[in-house]
mmCIF file of C-alpha atoms in Angstrom:
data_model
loop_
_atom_site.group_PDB
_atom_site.id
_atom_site.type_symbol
_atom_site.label_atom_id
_atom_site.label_comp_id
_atom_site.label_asym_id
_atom_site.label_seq_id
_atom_site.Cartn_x
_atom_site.Cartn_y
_atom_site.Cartn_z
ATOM 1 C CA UNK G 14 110.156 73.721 143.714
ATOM 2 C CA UNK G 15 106.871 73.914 142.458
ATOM 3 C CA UNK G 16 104.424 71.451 140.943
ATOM 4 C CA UNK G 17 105.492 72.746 137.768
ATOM 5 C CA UNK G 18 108.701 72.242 137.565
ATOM 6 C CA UNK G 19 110.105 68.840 137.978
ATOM 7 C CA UNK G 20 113.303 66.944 137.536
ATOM 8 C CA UNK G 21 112.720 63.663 135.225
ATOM 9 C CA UNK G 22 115.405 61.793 132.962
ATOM 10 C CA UNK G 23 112.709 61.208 130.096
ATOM 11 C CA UNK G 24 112.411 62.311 126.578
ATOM 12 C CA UNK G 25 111.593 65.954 125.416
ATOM 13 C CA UNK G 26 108.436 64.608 123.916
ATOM 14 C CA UNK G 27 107.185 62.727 126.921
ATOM 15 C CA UNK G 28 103.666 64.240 128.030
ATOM 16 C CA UNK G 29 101.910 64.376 131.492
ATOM 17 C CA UNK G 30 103.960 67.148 133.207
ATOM 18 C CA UNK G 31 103.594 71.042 132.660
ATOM 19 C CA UNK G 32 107.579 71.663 132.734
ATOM 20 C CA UNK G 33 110.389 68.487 132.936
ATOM 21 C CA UNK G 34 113.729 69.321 132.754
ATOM 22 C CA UNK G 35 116.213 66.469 131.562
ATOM 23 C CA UNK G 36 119.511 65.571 132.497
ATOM 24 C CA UNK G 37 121.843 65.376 129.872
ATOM 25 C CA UNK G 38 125.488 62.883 130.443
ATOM 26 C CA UNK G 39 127.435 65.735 129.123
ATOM 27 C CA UNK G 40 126.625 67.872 131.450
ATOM 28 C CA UNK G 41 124.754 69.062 134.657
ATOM 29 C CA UNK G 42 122.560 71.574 132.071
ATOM 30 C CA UNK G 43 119.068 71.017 132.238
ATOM 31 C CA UNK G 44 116.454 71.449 129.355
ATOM 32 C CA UNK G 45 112.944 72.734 130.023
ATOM 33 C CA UNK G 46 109.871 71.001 128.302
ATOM 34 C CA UNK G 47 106.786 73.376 128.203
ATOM 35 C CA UNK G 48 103.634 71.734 128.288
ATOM 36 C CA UNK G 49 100.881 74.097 127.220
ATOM 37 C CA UNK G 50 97.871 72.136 128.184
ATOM 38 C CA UNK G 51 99.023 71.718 131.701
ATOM 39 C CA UNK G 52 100.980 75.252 132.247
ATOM 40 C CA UNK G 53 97.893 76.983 131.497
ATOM 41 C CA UNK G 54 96.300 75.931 134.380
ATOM 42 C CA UNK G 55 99.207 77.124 136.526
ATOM 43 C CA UNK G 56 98.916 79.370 139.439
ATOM 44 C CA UNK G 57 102.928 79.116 140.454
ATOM 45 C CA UNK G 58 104.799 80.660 137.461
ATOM 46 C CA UNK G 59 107.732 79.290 136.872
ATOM 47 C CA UNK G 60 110.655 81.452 137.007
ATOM 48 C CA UNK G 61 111.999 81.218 133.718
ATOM 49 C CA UNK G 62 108.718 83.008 132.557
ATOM 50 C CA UNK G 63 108.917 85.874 134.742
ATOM 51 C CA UNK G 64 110.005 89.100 133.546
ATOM 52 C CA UNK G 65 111.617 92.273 134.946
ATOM 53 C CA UNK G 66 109.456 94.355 136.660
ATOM 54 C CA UNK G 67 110.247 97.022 134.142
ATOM 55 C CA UNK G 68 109.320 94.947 131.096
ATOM 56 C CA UNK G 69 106.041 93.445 132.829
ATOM 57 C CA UNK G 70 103.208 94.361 131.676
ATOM 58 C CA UNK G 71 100.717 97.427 132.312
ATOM 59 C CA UNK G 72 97.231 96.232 133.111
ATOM 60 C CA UNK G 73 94.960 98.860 131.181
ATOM 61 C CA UNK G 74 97.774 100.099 128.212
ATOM 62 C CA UNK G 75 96.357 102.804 125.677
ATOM 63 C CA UNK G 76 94.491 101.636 122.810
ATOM 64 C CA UNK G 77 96.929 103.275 119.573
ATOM 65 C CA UNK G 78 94.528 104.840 117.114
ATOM 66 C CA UNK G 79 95.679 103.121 113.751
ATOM 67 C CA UNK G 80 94.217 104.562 110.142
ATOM 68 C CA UNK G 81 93.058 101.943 107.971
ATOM 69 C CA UNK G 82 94.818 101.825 104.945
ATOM 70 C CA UNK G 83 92.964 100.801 102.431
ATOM 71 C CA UNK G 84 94.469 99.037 99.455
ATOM 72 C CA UNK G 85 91.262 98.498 96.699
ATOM 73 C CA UNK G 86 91.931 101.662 94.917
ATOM 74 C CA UNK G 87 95.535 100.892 94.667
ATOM 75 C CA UNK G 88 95.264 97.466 93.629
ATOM 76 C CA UNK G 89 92.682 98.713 90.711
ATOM 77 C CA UNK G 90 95.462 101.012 89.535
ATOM 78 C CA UNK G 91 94.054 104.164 90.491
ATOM 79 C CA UNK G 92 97.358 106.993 90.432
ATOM 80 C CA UNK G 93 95.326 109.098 93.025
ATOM 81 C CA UNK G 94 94.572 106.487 95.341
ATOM 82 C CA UNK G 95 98.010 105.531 95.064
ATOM 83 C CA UNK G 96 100.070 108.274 95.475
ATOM 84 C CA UNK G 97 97.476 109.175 98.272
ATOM 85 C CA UNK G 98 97.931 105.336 100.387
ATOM 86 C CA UNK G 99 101.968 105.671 99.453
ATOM 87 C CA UNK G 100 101.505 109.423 101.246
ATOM 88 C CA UNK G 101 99.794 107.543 104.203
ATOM 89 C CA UNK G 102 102.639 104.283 104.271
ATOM 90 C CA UNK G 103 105.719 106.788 104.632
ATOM 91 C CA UNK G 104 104.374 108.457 107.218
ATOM 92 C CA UNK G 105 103.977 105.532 109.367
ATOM 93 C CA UNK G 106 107.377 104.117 108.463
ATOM 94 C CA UNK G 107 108.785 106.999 109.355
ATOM 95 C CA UNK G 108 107.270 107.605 112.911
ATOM 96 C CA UNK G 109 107.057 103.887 113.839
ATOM 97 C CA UNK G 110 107.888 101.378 110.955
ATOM 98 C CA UNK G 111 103.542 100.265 111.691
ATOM 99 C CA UNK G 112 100.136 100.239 109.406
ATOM 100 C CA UNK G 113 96.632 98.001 109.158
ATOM 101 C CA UNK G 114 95.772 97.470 105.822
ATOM 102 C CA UNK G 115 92.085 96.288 104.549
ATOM 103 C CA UNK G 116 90.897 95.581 101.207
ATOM 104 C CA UNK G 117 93.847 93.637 100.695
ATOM 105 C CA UNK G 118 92.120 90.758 98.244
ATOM 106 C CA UNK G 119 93.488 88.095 100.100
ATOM 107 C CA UNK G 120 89.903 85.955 100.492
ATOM 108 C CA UNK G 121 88.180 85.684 103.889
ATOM 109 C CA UNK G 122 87.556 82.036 103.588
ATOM 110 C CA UNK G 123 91.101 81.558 103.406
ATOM 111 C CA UNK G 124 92.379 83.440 106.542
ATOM 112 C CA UNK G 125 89.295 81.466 108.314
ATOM 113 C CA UNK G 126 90.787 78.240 107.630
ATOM 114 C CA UNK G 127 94.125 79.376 108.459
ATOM 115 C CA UNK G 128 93.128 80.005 112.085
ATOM 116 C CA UNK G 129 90.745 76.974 112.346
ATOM 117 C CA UNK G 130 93.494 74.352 111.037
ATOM 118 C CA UNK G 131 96.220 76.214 113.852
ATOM 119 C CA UNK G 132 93.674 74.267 116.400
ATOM 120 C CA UNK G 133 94.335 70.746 114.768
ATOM 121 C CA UNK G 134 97.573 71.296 115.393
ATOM 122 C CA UNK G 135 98.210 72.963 118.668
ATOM 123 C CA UNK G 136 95.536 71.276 120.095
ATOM 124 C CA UNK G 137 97.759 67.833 119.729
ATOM 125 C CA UNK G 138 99.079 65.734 122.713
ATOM 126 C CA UNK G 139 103.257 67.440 122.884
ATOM 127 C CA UNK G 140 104.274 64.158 121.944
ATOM 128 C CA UNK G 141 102.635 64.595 118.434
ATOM 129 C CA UNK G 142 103.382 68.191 117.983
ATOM 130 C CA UNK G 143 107.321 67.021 119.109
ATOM 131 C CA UNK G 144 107.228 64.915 115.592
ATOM 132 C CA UNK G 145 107.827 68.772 114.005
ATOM 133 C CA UNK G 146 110.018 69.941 116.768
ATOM 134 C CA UNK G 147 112.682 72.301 116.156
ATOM 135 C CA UNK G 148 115.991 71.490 115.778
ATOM 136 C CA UNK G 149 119.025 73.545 117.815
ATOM 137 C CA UNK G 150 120.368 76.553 115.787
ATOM 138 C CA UNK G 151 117.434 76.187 113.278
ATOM 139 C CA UNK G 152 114.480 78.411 112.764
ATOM 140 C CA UNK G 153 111.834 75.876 111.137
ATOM 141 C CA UNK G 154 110.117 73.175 113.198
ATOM 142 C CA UNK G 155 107.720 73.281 116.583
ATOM 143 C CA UNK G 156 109.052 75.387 119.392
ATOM 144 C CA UNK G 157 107.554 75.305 122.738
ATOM 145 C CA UNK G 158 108.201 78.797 124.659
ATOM 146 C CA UNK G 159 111.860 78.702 123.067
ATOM 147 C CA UNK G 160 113.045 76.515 125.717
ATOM 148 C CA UNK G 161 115.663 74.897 124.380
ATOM 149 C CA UNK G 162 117.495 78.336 123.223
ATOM 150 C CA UNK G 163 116.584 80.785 126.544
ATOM 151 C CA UNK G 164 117.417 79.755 130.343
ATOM 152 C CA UNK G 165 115.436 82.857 131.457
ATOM 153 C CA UNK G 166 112.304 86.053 129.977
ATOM 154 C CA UNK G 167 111.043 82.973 128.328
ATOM 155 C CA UNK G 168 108.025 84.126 126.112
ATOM 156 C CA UNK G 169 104.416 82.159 126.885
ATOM 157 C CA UNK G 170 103.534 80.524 123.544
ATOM 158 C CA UNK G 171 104.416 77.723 121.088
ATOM 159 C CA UNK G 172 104.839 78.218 117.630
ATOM 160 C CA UNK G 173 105.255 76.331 114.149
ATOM 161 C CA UNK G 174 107.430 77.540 111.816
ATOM 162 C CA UNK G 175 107.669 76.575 108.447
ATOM 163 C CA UNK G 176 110.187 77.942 105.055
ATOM 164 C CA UNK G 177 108.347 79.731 101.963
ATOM 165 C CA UNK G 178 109.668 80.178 98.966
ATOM 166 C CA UNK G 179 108.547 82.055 95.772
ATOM 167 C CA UNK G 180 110.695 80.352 93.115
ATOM 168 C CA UNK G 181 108.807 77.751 90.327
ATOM 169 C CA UNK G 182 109.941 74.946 91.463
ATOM 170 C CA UNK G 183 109.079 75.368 95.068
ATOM 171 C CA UNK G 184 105.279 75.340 94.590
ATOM 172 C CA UNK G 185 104.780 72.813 97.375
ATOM 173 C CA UNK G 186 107.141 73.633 99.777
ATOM 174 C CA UNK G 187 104.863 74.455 103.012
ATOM 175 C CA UNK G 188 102.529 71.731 101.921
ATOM 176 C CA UNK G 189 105.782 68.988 101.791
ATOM 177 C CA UNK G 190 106.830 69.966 104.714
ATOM 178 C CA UNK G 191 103.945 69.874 106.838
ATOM 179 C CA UNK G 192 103.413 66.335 105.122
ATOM 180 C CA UNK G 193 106.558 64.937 105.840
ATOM 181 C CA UNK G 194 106.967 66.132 109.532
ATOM 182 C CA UNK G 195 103.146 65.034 110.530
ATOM 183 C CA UNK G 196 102.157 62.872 107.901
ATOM 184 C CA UNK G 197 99.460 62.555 105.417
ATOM 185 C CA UNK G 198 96.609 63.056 107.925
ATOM 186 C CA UNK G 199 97.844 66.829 107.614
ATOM 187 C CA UNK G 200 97.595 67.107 103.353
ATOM 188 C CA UNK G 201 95.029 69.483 103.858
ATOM 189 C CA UNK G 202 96.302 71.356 106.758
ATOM 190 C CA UNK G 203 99.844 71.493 104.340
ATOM 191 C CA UNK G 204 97.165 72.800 101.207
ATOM 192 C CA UNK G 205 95.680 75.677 103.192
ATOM 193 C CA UNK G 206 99.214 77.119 104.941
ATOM 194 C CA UNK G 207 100.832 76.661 100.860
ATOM 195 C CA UNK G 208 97.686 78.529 99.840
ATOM 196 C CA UNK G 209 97.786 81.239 102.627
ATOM 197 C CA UNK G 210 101.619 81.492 102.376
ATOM 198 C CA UNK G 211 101.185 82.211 98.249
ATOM 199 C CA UNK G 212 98.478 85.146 99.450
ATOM 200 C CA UNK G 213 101.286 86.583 101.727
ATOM 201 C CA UNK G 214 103.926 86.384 99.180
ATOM 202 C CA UNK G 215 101.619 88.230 96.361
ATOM 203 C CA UNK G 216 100.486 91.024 99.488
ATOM 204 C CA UNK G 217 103.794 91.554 100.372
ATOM 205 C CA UNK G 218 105.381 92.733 96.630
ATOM 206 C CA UNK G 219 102.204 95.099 96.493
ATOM 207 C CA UNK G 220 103.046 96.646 99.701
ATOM 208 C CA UNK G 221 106.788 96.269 98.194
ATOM 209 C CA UNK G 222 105.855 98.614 95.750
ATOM 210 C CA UNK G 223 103.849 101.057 97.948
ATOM 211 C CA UNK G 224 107.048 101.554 99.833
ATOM 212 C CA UNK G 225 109.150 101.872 96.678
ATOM 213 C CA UNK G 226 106.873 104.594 95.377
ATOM 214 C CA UNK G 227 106.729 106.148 99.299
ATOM 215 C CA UNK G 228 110.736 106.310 99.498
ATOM 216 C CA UNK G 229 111.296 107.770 95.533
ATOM 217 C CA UNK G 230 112.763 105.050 93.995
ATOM 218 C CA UNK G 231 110.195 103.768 92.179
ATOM 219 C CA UNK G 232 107.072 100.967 92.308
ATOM 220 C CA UNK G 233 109.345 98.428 91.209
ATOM 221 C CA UNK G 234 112.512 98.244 92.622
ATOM 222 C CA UNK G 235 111.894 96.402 95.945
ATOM 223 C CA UNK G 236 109.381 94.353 94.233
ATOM 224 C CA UNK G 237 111.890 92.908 92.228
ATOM 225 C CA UNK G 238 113.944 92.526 94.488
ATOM 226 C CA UNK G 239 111.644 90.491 96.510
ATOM 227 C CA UNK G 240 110.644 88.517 93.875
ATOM 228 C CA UNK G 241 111.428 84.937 94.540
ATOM 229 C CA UNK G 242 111.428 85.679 97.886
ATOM 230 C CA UNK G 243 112.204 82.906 100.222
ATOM 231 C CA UNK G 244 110.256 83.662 103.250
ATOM 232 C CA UNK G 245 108.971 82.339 107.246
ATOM 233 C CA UNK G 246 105.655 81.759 107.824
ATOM 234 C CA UNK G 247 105.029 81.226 111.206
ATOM 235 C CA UNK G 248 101.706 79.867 113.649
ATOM 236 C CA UNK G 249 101.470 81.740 117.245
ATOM 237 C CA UNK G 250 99.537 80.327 119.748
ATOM 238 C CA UNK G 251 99.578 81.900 123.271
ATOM 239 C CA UNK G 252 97.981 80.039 125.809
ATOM 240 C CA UNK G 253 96.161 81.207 128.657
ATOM 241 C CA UNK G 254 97.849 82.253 131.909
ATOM 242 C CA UNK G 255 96.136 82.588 135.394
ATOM 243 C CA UNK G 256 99.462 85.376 136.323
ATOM 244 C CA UNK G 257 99.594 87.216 132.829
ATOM 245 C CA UNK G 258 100.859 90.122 134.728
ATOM 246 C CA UNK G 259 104.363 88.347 135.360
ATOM 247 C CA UNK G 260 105.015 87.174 131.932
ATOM 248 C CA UNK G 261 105.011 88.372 128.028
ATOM 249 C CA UNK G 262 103.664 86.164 125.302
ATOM 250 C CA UNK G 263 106.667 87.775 123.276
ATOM 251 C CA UNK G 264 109.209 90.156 124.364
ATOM 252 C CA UNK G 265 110.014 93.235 123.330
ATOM 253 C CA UNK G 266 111.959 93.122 119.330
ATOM 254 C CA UNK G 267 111.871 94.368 116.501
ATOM 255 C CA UNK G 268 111.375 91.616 113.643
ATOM 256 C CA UNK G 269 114.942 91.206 111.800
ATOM 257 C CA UNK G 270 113.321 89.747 108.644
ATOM 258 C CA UNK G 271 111.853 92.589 106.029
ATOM 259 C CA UNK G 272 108.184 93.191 106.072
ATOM 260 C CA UNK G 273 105.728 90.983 108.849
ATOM 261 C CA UNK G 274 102.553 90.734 107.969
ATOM 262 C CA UNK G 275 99.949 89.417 110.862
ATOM 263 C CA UNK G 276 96.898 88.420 111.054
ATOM 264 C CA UNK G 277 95.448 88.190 114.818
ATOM 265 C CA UNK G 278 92.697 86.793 115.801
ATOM 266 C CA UNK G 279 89.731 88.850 117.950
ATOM 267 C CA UNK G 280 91.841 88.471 121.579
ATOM 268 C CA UNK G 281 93.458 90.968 122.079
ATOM 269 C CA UNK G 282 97.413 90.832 122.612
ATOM 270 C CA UNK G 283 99.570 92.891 120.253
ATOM 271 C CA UNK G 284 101.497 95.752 121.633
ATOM 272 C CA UNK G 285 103.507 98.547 119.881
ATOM 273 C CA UNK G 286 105.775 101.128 121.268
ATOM 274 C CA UNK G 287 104.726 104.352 120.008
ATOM 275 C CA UNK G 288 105.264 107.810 121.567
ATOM 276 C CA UNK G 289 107.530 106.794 124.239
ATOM 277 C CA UNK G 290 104.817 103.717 125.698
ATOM 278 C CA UNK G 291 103.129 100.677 125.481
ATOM 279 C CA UNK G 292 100.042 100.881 122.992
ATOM 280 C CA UNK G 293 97.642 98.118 122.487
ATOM 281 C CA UNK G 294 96.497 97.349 118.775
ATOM 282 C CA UNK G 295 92.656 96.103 118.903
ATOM 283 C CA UNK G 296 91.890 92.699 116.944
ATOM 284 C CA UNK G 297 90.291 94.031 112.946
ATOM 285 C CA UNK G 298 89.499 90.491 111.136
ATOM 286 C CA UNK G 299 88.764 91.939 107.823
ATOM 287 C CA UNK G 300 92.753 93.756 108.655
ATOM 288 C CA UNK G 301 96.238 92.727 107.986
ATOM 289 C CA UNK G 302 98.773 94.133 110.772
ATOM 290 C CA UNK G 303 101.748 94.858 108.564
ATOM 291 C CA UNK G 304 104.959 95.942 110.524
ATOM 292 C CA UNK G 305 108.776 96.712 108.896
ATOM 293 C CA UNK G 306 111.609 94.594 110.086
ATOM 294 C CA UNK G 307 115.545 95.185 110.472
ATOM 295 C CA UNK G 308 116.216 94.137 107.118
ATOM 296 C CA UNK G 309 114.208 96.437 105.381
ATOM 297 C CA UNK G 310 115.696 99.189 107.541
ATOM 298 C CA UNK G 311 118.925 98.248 106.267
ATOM 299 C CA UNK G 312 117.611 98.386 102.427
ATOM 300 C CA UNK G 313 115.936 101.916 103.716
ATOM 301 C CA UNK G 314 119.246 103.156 104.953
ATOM 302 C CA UNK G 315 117.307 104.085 108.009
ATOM 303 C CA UNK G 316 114.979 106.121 106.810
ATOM 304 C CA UNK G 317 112.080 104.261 107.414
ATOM 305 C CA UNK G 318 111.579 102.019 111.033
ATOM 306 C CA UNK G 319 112.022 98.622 112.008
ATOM 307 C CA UNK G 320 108.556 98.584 114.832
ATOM 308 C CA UNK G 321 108.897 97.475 118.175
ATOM 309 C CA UNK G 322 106.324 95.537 119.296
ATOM 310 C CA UNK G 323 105.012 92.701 121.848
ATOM 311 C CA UNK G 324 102.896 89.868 122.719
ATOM 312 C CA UNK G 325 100.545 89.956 126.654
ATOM 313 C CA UNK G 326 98.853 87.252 127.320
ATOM 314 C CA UNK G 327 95.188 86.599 129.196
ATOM 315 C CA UNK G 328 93.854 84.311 131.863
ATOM 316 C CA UNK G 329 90.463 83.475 129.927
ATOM 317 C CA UNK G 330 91.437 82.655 126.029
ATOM 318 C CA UNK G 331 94.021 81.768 123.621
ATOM 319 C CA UNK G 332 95.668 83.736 121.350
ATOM 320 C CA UNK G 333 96.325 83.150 117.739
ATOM 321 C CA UNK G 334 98.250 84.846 115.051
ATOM 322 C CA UNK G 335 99.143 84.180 111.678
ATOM 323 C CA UNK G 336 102.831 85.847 110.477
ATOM 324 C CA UNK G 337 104.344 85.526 107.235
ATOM 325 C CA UNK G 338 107.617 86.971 107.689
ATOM 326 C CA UNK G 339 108.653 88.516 103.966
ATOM 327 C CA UNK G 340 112.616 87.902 103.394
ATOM 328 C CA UNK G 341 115.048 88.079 99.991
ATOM 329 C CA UNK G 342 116.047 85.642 97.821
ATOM 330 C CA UNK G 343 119.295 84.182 100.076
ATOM 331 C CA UNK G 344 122.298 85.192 98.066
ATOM 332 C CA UNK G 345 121.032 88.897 97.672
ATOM 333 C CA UNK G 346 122.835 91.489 98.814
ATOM 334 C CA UNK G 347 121.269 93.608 101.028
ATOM 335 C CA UNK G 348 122.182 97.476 100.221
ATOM 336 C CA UNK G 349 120.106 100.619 99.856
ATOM 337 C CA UNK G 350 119.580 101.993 96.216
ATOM 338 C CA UNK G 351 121.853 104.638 95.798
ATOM 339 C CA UNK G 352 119.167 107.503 95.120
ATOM 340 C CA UNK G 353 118.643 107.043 99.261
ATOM 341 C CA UNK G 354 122.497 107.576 100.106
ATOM 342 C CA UNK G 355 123.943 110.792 100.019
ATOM 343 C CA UNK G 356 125.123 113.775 102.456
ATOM 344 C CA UNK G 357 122.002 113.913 104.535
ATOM 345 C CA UNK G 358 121.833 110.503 104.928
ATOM 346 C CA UNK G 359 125.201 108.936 104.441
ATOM 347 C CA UNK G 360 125.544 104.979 104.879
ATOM 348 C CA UNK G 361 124.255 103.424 108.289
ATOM 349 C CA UNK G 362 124.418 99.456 108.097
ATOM 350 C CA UNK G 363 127.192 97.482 106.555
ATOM 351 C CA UNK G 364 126.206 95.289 103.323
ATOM 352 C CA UNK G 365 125.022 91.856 104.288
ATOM 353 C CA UNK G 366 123.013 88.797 103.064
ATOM 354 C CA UNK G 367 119.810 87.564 104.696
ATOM 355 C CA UNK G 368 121.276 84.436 105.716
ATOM 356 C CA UNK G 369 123.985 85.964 107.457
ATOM 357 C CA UNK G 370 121.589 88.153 110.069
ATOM 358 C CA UNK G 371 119.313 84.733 110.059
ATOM 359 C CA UNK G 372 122.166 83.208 111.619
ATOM 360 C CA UNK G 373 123.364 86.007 113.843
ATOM 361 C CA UNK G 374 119.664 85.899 115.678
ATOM 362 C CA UNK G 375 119.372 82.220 115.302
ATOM 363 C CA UNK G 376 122.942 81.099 117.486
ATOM 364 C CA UNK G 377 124.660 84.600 118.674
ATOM 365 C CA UNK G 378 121.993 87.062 119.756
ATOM 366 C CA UNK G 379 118.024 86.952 121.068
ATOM 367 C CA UNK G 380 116.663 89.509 118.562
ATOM 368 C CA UNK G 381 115.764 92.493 120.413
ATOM 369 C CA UNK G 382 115.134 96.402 119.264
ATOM 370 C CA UNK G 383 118.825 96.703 118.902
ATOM 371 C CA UNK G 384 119.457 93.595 116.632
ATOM 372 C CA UNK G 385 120.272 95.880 113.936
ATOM 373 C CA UNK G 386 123.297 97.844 115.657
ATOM 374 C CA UNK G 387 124.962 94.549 117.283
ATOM 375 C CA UNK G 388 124.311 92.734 114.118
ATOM 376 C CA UNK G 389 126.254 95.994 112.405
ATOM 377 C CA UNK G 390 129.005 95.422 115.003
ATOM 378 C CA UNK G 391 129.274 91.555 114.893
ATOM 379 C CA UNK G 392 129.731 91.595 110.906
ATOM 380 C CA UNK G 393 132.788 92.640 110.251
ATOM 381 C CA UNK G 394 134.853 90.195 112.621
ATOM 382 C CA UNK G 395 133.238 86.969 111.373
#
């Protein structure tokens, strides 16, 4: 056993050791507590971190040559520009489900604080950032490396997690939470992720209706239907790792929500998997990264792609992202319009709610690039 991993009957928040595991009277399982500021200065891995030698890894991956799609002319209401970008969006949701995006409007002060207030947080002793830990089967809260849902591939990172939602009388909802799980100290930390989260939400139905126009059903169908949107928005933080070559920050999966958008920082650490490989995606501040998920794969009846994609991590620096996850309103039903149904392409995925494939990933299956098709298998017994 290695100084990393140690057996100790104390809380999950208890500080001072990289990884605990505690005893529980019910049984002979044993939880793993990740402590970031300690693991990172880890030379013994633990096991639970390493990965198959065929999902490791590659130490000098291709750099994927992304056009930069830019938005201002589209925005501004330009029909060129717009049939032009829509042009440009179905051709990468058809290969690989991936753009960047610039000229976006969303301001640059705001993204800056974004990424400065992740530090207040993630910077905390655990037993302060336990205060917003997750709870079992949920998807909000403070996970450490996932520990208490995965025994093994466990990804090298710790996130917060946090519900958006569009309606009226959710205006505060990010900035409530974040007060009532770490208290008023955080108002302003709560302000900024509300703020950034209401910049996602308005992105997102733009891009909504670049796809709408892309796929021929019109600017405002999935617009509306993501209207009121009740959404994820999520903080990444990857720590450092002195054997990055043996782990992954985040596995390989394709996103079951609709429409990610990310924002990484300038290290370098998103992969995609385009052209049969592994391709690197280099840090653009002034871009958004904006990738399709399961859901809207569903809505596309497979016509456009949900994008692989995965985290590496780095001996020398953390990594930080910013990802709003888009997702509909909770009692819609998810179903492609019927002018994308007919001979050619007949119907793939069952009907479903959002909820419903929430759950699936949340207590039944570690989403994966094939969360769609078990998902699509699972339904119809439960």
């Amino acid at each position: 056993m290695t100084t990393s991993l140690m057996k100790r009957n104390i809380p999950a928040a208890a500080e001072g050791s990289t990884m605990s595991r505690k005893s529980t009277k019910d049984n002979n399982n044993e939880a793993l507590v990740f402590d970031a500021s300690v693991l990172q200065n880890e030379t013994n891995i633990p096991k639970e971190f390493i990965w198959p030698d065929h999902e490791k890894p590659s130490s000098n991956p291709p750099q994927l040559n992304v056009p930069l799609i830019d938005l201002q002319d589209f925005f501004s209401g330009d029909p060129t520009a717009t049939e032009r970008v829509s042009d440009l969006v179905g051709q990468a949701c058809r290969e690989h489900g991936f753009f960047l995006v610039v000229n976006h409007g969303v301001d640059n002060n705001l993204i800056s604080d974004a990424h400065k207030y992740m530090d207040l947080f993630f910077d905390l002793p655990l037993s302060e950032k336990h205060k917003a830990q997750r709870k079992l089967g949920e998807h909000c809260g403070y996970a450490s490396s996932f520990t208490g849902r995965f025994s093994s591939k466990l990804p090298w990172k710790e996130t917060l997690t946090f519900q958006y939602s569009d309606k009226e009388n959710s205006s505060t909802i990010v900035q409530d939470y974040i007060i009532k799980t770490m208290g008023e100290n955080f108002a302003q930390v709560g302000m900024i992720y509300q703020e950034y989260s209401n910049a996602m939400s308005k992105l997102s139905l733009g891009i909504m209706e670049l796809l709408g126009i892309s796929l021929g059903v019109g600017r405002s169908h999935f617009k509306e239907f993501f209207e009121e949107n009740e959404s994820i928005m999520r903080l990444n933080y990857y720590p450092p790792c002195q054997k990055p070559e043996l782990t992954l920050g985040t596995g390989p999966h394709c996103d079951p929500t609709s429409l990610t958008i990310l924002h990484q920082d300038t290290v370098g650490g998103l992969e995609v998997f385009v052209d049969n490989q592994w391709q690197s995606i280099h840090p653009n501040l002034n871009a958004f990264v904006v990738n399709l998920g399961d859901t809207f794969m569903a809505l596309s009846n497979g016509r456009y792609k949900s994008c692989l994609h995965r985290a590496v991590v780095n001996k020398m620096a953390p990594r930080k992202s910013l990802a709003f996850f888009l997702c509909p309103e909770k009692d819609k039903l998810v179903r492609p319009p019927t002018h994308l149904v007919d001979n050619k392409y007949p119907r793939i995925y069952p009907d479903f709610t959002w909820p419903t494939l929430l759950e699936f990933t949340q207590k039944h299956y570690r989403a994966d690039m094939n969360t769609l098709q078990a998902f699509s298998a699972w339904l119809p017994t439960h």
